[in-house]
mmCIF file of C-alpha atoms and ligand atoms in Angstrom:
data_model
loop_
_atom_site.group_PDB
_atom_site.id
_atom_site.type_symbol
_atom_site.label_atom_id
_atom_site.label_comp_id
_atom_site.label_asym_id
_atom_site.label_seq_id
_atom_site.Cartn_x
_atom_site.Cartn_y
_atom_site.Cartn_z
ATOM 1 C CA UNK U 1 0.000 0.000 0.000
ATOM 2 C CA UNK U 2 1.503 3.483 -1.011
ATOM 3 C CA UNK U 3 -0.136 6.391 1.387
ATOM 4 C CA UNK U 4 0.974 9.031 -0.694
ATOM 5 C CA UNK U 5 0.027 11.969 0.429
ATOM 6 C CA UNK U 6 0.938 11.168 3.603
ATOM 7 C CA UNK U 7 -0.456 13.578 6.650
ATOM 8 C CA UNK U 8 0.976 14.065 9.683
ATOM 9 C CA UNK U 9 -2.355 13.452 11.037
ATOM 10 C CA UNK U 10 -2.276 10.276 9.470
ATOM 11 C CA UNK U 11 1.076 8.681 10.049
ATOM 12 C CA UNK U 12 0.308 9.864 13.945
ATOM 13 C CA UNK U 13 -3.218 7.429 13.388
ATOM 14 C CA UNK U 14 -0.427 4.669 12.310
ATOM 15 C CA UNK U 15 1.639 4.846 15.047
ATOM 16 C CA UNK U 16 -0.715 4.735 17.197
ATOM 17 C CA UNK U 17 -2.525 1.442 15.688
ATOM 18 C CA UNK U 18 -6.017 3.909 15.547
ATOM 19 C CA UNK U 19 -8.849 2.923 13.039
ATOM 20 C CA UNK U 20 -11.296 5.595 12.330
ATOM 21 C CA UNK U 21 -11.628 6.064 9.005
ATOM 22 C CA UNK U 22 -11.468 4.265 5.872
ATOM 23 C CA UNK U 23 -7.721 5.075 5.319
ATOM 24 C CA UNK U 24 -6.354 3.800 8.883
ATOM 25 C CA UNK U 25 -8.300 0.759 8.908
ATOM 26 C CA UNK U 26 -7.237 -0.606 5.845
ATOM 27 C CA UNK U 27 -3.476 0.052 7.456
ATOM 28 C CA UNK U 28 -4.196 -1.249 10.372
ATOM 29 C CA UNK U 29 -5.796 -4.714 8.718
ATOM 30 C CA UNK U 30 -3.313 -4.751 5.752
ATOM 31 C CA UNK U 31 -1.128 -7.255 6.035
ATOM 32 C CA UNK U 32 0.661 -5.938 2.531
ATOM 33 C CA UNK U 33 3.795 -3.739 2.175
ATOM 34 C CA UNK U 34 3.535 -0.437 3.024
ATOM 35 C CA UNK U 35 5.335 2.762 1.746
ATOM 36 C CA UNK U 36 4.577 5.810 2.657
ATOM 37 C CA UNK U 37 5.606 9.598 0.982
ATOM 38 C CA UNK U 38 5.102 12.028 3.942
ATOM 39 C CA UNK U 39 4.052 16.248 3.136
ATOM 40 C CA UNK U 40 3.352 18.439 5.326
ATOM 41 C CA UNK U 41 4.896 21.807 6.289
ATOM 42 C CA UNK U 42 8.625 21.849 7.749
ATOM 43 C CA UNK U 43 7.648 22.292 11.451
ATOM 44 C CA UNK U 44 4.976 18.991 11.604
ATOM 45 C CA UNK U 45 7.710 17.494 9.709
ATOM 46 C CA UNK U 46 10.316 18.280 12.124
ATOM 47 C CA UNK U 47 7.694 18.254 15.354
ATOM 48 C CA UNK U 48 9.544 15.839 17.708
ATOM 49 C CA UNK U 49 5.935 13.477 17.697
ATOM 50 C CA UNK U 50 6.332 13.542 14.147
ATOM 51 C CA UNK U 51 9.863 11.966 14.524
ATOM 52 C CA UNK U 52 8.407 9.675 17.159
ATOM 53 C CA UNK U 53 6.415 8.667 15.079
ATOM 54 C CA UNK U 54 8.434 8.086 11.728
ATOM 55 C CA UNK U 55 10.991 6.040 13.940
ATOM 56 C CA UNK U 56 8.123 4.020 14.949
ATOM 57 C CA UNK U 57 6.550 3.120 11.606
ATOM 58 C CA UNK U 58 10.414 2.710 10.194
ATOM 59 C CA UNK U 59 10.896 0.426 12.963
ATOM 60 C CA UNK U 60 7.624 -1.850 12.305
ATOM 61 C CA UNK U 61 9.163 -1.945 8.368
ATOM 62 C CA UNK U 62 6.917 0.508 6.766
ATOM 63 C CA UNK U 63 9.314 2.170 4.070
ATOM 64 C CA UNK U 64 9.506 5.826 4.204
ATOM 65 C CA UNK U 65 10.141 8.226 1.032
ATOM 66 C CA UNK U 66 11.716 10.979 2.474
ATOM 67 C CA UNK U 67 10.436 14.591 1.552
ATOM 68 C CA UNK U 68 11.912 17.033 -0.915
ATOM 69 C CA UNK U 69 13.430 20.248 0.525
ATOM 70 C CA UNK U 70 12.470 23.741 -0.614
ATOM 71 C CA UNK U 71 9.295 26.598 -0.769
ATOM 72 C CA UNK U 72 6.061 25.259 0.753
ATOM 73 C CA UNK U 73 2.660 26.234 0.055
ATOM 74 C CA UNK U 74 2.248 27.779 3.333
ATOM 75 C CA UNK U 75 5.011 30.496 2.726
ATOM 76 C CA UNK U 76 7.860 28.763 4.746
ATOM 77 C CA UNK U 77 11.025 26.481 3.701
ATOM 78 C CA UNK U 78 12.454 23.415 4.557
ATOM 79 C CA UNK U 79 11.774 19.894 4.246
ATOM 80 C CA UNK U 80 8.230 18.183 4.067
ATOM 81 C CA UNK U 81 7.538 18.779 0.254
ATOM 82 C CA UNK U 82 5.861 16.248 -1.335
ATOM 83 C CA UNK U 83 8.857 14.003 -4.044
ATOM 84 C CA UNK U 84 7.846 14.586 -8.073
ATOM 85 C CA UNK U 85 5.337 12.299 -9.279
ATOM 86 C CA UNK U 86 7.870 10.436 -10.993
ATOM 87 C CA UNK U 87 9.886 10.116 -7.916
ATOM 88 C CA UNK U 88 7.362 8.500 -6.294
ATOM 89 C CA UNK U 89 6.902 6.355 -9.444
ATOM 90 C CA UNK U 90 10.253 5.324 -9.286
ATOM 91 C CA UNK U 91 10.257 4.835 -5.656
ATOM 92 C CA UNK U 92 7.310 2.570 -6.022
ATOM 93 C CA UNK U 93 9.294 0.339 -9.353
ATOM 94 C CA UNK U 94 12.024 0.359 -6.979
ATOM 95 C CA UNK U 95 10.289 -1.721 -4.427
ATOM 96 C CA UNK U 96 8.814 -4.279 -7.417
ATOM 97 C CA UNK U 97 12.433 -4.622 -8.448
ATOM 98 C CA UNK U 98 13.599 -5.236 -4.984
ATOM 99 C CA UNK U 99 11.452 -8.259 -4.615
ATOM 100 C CA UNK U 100 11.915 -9.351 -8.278
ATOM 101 C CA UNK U 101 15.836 -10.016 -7.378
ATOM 102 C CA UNK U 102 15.266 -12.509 -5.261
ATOM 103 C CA UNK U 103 12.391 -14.046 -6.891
ATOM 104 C CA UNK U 104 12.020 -12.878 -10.743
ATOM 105 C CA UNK U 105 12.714 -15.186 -13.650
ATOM 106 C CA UNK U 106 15.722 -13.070 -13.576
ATOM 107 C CA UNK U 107 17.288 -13.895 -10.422
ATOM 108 C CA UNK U 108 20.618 -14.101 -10.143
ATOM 109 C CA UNK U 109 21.711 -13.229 -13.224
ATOM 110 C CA UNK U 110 23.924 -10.746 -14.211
ATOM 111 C CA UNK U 111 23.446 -8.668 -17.300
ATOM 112 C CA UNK U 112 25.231 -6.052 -18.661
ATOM 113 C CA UNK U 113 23.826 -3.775 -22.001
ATOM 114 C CA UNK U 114 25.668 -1.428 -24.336
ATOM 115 C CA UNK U 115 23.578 1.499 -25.596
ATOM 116 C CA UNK U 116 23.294 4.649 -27.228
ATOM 117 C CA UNK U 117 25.970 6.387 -29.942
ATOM 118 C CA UNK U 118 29.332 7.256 -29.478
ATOM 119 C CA UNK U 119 31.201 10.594 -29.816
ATOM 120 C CA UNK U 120 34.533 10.359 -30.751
ATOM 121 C CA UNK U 121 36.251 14.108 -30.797
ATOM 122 C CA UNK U 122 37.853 15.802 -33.124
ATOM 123 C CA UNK U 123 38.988 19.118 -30.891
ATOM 124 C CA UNK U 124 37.495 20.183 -27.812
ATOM 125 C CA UNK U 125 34.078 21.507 -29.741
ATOM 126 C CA UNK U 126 33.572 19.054 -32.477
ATOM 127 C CA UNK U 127 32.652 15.402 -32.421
ATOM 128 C CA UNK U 128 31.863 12.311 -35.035
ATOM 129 C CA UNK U 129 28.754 10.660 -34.147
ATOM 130 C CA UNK U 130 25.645 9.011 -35.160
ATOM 131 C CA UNK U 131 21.868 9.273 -34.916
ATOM 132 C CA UNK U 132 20.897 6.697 -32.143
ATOM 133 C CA UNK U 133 18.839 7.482 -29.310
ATOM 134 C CA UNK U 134 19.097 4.512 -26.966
ATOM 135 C CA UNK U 135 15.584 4.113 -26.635
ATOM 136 C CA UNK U 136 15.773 0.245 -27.577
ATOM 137 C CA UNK U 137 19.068 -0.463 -25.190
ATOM 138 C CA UNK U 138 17.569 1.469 -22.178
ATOM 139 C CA UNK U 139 14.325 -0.430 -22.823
ATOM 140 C CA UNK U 140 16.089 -4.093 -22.192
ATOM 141 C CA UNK U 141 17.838 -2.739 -19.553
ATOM 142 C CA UNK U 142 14.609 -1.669 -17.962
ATOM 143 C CA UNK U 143 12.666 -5.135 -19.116
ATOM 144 C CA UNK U 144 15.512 -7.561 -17.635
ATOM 145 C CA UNK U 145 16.035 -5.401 -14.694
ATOM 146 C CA UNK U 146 11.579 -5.922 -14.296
ATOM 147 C CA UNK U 147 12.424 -9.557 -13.916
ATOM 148 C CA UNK U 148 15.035 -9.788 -11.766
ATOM 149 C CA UNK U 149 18.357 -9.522 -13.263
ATOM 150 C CA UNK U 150 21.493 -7.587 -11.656
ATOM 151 C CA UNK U 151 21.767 -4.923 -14.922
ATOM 152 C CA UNK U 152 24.739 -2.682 -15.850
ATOM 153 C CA UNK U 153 23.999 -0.278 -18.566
ATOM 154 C CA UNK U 154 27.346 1.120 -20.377
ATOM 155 C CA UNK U 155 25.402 4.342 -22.142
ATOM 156 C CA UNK U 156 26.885 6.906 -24.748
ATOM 157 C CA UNK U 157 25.725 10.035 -24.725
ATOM 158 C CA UNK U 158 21.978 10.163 -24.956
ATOM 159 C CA UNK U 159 19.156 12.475 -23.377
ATOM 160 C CA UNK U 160 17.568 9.090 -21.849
ATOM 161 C CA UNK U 161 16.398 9.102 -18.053
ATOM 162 C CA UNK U 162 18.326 6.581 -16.178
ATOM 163 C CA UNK U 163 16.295 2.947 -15.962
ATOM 164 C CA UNK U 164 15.165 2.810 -12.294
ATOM 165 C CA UNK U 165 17.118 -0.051 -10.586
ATOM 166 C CA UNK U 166 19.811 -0.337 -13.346
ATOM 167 C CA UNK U 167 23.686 0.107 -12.596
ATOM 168 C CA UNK U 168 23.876 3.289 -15.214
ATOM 169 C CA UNK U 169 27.681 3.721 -16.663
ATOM 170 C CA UNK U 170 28.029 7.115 -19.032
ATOM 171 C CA UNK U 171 31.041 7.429 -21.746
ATOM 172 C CA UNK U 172 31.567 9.125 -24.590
ATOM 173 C CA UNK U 173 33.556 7.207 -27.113
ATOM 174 C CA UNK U 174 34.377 3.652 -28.119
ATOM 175 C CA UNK U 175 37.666 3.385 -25.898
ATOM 176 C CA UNK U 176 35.762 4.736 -23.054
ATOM 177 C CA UNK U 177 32.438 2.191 -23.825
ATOM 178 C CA UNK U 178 35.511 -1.073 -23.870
ATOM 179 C CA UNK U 179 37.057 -0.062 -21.081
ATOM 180 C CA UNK U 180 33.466 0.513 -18.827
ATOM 181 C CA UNK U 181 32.171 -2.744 -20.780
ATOM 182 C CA UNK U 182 35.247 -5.233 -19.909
ATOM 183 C CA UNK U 183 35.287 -3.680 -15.955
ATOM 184 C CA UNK U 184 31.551 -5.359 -16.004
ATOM 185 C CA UNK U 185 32.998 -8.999 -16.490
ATOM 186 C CA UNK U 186 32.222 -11.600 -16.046
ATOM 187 C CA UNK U 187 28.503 -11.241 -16.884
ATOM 188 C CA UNK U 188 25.970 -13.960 -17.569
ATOM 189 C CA UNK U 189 24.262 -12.052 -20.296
ATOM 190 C CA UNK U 190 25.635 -9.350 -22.413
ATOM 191 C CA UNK U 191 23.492 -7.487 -24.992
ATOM 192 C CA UNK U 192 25.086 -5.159 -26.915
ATOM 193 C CA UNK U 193 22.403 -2.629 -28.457
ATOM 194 C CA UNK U 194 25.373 0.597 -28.726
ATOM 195 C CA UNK U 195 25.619 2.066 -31.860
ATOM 196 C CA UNK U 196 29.702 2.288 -31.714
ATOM 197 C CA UNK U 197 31.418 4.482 -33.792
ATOM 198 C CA UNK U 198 33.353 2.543 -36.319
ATOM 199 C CA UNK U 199 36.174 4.867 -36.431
ATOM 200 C CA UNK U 200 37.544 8.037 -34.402
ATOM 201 C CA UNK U 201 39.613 10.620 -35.762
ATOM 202 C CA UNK U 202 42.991 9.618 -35.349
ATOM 203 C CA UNK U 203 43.970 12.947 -33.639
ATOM 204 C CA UNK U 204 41.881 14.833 -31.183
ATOM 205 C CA UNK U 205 43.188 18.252 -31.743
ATOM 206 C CA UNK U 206 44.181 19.618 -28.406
ATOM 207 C CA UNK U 207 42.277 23.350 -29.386
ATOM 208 C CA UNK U 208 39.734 24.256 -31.702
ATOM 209 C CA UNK U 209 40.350 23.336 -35.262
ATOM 210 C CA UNK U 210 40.410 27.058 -36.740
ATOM 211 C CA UNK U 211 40.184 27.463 -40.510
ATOM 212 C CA UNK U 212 43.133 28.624 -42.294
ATOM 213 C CA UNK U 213 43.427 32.080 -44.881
ATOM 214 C CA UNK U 214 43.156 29.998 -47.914
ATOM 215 C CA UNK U 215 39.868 28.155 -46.763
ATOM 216 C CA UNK U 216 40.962 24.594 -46.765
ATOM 217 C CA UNK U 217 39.462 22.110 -44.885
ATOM 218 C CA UNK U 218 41.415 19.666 -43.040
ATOM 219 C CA UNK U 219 41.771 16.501 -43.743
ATOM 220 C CA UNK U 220 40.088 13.891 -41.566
ATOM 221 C CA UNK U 221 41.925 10.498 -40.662
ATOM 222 C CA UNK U 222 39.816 7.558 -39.214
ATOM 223 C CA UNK U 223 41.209 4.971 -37.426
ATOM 224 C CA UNK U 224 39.127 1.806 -36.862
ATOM 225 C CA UNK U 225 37.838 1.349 -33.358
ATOM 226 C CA UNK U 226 37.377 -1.699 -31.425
ATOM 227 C CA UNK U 227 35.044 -3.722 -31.983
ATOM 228 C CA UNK U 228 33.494 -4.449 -28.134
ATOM 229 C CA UNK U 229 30.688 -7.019 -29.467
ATOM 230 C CA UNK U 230 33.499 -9.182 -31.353
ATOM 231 C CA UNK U 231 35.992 -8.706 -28.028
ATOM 232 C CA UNK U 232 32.912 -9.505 -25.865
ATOM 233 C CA UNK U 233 32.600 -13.054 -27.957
ATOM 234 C CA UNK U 234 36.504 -13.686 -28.342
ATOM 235 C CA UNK U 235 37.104 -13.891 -24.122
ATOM 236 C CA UNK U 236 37.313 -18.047 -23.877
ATOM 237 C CA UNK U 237 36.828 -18.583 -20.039
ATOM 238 C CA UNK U 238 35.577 -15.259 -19.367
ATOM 239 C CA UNK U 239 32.644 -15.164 -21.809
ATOM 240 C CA UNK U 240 29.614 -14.107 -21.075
ATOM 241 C CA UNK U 241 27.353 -17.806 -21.841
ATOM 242 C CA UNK U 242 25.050 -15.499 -23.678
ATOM 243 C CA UNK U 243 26.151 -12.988 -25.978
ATOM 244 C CA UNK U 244 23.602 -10.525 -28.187
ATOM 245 C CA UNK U 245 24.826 -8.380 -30.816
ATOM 246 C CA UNK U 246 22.687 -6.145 -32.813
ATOM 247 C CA UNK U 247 22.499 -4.909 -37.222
ATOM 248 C CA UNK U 248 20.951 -2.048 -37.526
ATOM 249 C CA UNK U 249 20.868 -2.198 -41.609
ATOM 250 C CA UNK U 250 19.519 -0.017 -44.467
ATOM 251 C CA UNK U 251 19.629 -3.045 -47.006
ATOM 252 C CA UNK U 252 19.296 -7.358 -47.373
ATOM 253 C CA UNK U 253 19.122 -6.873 -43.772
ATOM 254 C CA UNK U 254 18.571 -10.867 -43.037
ATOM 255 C CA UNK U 255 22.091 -11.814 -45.054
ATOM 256 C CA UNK U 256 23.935 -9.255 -43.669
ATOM 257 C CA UNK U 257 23.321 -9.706 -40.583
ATOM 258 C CA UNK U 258 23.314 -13.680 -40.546
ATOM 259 C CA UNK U 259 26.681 -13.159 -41.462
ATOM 260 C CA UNK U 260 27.257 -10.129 -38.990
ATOM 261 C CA UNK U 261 26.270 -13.545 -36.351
ATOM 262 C CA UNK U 262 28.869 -15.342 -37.801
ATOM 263 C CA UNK U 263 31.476 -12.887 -38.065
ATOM 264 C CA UNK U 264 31.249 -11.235 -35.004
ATOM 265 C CA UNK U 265 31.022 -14.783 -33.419
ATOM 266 C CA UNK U 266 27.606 -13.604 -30.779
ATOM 267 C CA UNK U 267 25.032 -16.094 -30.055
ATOM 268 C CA UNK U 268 22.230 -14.647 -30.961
ATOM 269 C CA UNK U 269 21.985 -11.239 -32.909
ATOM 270 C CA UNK U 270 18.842 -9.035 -33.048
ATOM 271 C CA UNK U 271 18.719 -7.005 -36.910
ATOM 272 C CA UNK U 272 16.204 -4.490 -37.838
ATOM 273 C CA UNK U 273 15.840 -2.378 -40.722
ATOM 274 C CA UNK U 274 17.256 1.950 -39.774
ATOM 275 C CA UNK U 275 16.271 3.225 -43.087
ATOM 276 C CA UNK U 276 15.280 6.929 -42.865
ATOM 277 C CA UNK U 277 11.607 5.725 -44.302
ATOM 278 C CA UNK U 278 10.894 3.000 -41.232
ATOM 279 C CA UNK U 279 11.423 5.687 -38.938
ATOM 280 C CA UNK U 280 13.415 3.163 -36.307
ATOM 281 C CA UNK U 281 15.954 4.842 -35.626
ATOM 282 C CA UNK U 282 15.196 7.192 -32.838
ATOM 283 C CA UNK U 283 11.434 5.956 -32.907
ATOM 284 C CA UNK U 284 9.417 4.303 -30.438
ATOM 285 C CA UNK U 285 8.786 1.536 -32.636
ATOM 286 C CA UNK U 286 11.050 -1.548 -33.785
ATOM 287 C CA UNK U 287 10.441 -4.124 -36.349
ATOM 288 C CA UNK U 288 13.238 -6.810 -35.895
ATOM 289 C CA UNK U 289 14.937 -10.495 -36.873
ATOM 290 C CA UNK U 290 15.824 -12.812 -34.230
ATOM 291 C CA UNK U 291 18.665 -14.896 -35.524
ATOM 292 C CA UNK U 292 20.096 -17.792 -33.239
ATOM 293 C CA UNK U 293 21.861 -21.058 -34.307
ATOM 294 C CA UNK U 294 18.121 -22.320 -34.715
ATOM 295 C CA UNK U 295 16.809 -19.704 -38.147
ATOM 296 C CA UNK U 296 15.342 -16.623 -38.118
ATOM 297 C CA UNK U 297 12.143 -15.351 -36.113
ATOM 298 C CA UNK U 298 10.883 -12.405 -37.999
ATOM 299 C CA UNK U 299 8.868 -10.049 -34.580
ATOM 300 C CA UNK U 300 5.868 -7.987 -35.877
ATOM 301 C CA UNK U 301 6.351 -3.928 -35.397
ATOM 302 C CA UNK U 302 6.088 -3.263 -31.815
ATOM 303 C CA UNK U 303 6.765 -0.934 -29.496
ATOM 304 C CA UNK U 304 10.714 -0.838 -28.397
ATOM 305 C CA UNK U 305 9.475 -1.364 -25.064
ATOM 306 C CA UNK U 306 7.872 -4.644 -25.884
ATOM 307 C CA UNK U 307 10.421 -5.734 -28.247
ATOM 308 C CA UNK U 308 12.709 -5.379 -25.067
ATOM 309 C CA UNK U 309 10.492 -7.533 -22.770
ATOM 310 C CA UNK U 310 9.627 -10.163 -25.127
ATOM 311 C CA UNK U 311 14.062 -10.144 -25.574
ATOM 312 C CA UNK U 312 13.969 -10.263 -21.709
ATOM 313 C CA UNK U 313 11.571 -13.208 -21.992
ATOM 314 C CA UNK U 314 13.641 -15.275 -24.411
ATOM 315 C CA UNK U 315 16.499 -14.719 -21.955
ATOM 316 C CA UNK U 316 14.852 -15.576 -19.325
ATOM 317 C CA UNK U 317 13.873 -18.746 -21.213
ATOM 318 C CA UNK U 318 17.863 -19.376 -21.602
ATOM 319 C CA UNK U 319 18.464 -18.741 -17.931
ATOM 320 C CA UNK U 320 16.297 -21.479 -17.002
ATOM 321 C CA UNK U 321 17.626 -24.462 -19.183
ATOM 322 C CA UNK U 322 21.346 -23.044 -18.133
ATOM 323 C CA UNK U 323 20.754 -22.714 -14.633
HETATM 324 O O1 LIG I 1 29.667 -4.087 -37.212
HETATM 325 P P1 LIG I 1 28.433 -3.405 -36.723
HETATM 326 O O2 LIG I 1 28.701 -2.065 -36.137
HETATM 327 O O3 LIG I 1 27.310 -3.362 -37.701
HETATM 328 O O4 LIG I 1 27.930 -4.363 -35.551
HETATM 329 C C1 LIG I 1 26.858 -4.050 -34.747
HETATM 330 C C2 LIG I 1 26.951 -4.788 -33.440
HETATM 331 O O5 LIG I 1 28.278 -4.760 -32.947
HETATM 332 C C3 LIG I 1 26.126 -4.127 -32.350
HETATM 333 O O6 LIG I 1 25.739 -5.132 -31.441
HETATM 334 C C4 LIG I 1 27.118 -3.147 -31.734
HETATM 335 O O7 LIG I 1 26.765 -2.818 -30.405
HETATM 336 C C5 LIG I 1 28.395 -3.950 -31.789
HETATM 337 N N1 LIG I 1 29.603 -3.126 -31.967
HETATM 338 C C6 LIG I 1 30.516 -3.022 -30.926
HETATM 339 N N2 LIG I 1 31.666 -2.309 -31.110
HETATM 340 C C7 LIG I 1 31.928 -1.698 -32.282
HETATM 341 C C8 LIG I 1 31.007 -1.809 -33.341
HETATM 342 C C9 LIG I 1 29.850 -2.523 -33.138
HETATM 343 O O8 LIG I 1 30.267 -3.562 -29.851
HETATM 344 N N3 LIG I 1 33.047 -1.028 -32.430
#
């Protein structure tokens, strides 16, 4: 049970084990969970029979979202403000996810999940990069996390909100993505959804690039960068036992990427289609191949949300026969 707004009034009818109303009855003969988000003005808040009573309902287990800080409707300042609605949200998913650890499909395993572009400088103002958002990377992590697995998300630079109970890791570029992604070994699962830059200049000019009097522009030298998927699947002992790469393609999308599974050496590999005219890349949506050793599973268009929990499903599935 969330008691959200939570009264001082009515956290005092807690403690005391009172049942006059609708409200306090159903706490008192609840034998569920309960999480409360207290809000009231700073002095009720910091009233000592207010503390009282917070130390007592902390003490019988009843988890406590502490207030935000700042103005108040009645004039003053301080703490008692009522968290964001998506604070509480997240408060709330944090709870689920607590209980799915130990008990989720997920349990016990440990993922880790590659997402978003890289930016690989070329002076202290300009960057090479590409056009992906994330979206589908930071949905798995979300969707395994849901069930129960122990998630770290490597993320390039995106505008994405962190997934609630996910291990979040931020880089830039490709160098900075291996070295976050090979720190996270060993791993049960690793799904690698990052758009990684191919190549990086192979220079970062220490101060902007400035154009010269005859108007030239410079010349740009790529070197390749490494390939983290292919490392990921090349680490004997230490390999993940389930490796997923992803093809985002713009053409023969089921070839290429059967031989992307092959090449890169993954167990299972995930391809969808990025031209401009599906509107993938950076949508919500994702039409996409399964590939494993078995053939190819061609997924309706769904949302990337449920493309991620049906992935988290067929993991799950995996973590069963393996356990
Ligand atoms: O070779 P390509 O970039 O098409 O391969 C895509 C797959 O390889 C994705 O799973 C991506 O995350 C991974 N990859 C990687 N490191 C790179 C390039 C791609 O992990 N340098």
């Amino acid at each position: 049970m969330l008691v959200c707004p939570a009264s001082a009034n009515l956290l005092a009818r807690m403690a005391g084990g009172l049942a006059e109303d609708l409200a306090s009855t159903l706490l008192l003969a609840t034998d569920a969970p309960v999480m409360v988000a207290p809000a009231m003005n700073v002095r009720m808040w910091e009233h000592p029979a207010t503390r009282q009573n917070m130390a007592v309902l902390a003490e019988r287990g009843v988890e406590i979202l502490p207030p935000d800080t700042g103005a108040m409707a009645c004039g003053e300042f301080g703490a008692g403000r009522l968290p964001s609605p998506a604070a509480i949200r997240d408060a709330v998913l944090a709870f689920f996810l607590r209980r799915e650890r130990k008990s989720g499909p997920l349990a016990g395993l440990r993922a880790l999940v590659t997402a978003g572009p890289t930016h690989e400088p070329l002076d202290p103002v300009r960057y090479l990069a590409n056009r992906s958002s994330g979206r589908q990377g930071y949905a798995i992590a979300q969707a395994l996390a849901e069930q129960g697995a122990d998630v770290t998300l490597v993320s390039g630079p995106v505008t994405l909100a962190a997934p609630v109970g996910v291990r979040l890791v931020r880089c830039e570029t490709a160098q900075e993505m291996q070295a976050h992604v090979m720190q996270a070994m060993p791993c049960d699962v690793a799904i690698c959804t990052a758009a990684v830059a191919d190549w990086r200049p192979e220079t970062e000019a220490s101060q902007k690039i400035k154009k010269t009097g005859d108007m030239r522009p410079p010349a740009l030298t790529l070197v390749p960068n490494p390939d983290i998927l292919a490392q990921l699947c090349a680490l004997g002992t230490g390999r993940p036992g389930l490796v997923i790469g992803f093809a985002a393609e713009t053409e023969t999308v089921q070839a290429h990427a059967q031989a992307k599974r092959a090449r890169k050496g993954c167990d299972w590999l995930v391809a969808n289609d990025v031209s401009p005219q599906t509107g993938i890349m950076g949508g919500d949506e994702n039409e996409i191949m399964l590939i494993t050793a078995d053939g190819v599973e061609t997924w309706p268009r769904m949302s990337k949300h449920d493309v991620a929990k049906k992935l988290a499903g067929r993991v799950a599935g995996w973590w069963r026969d393996v356990r």
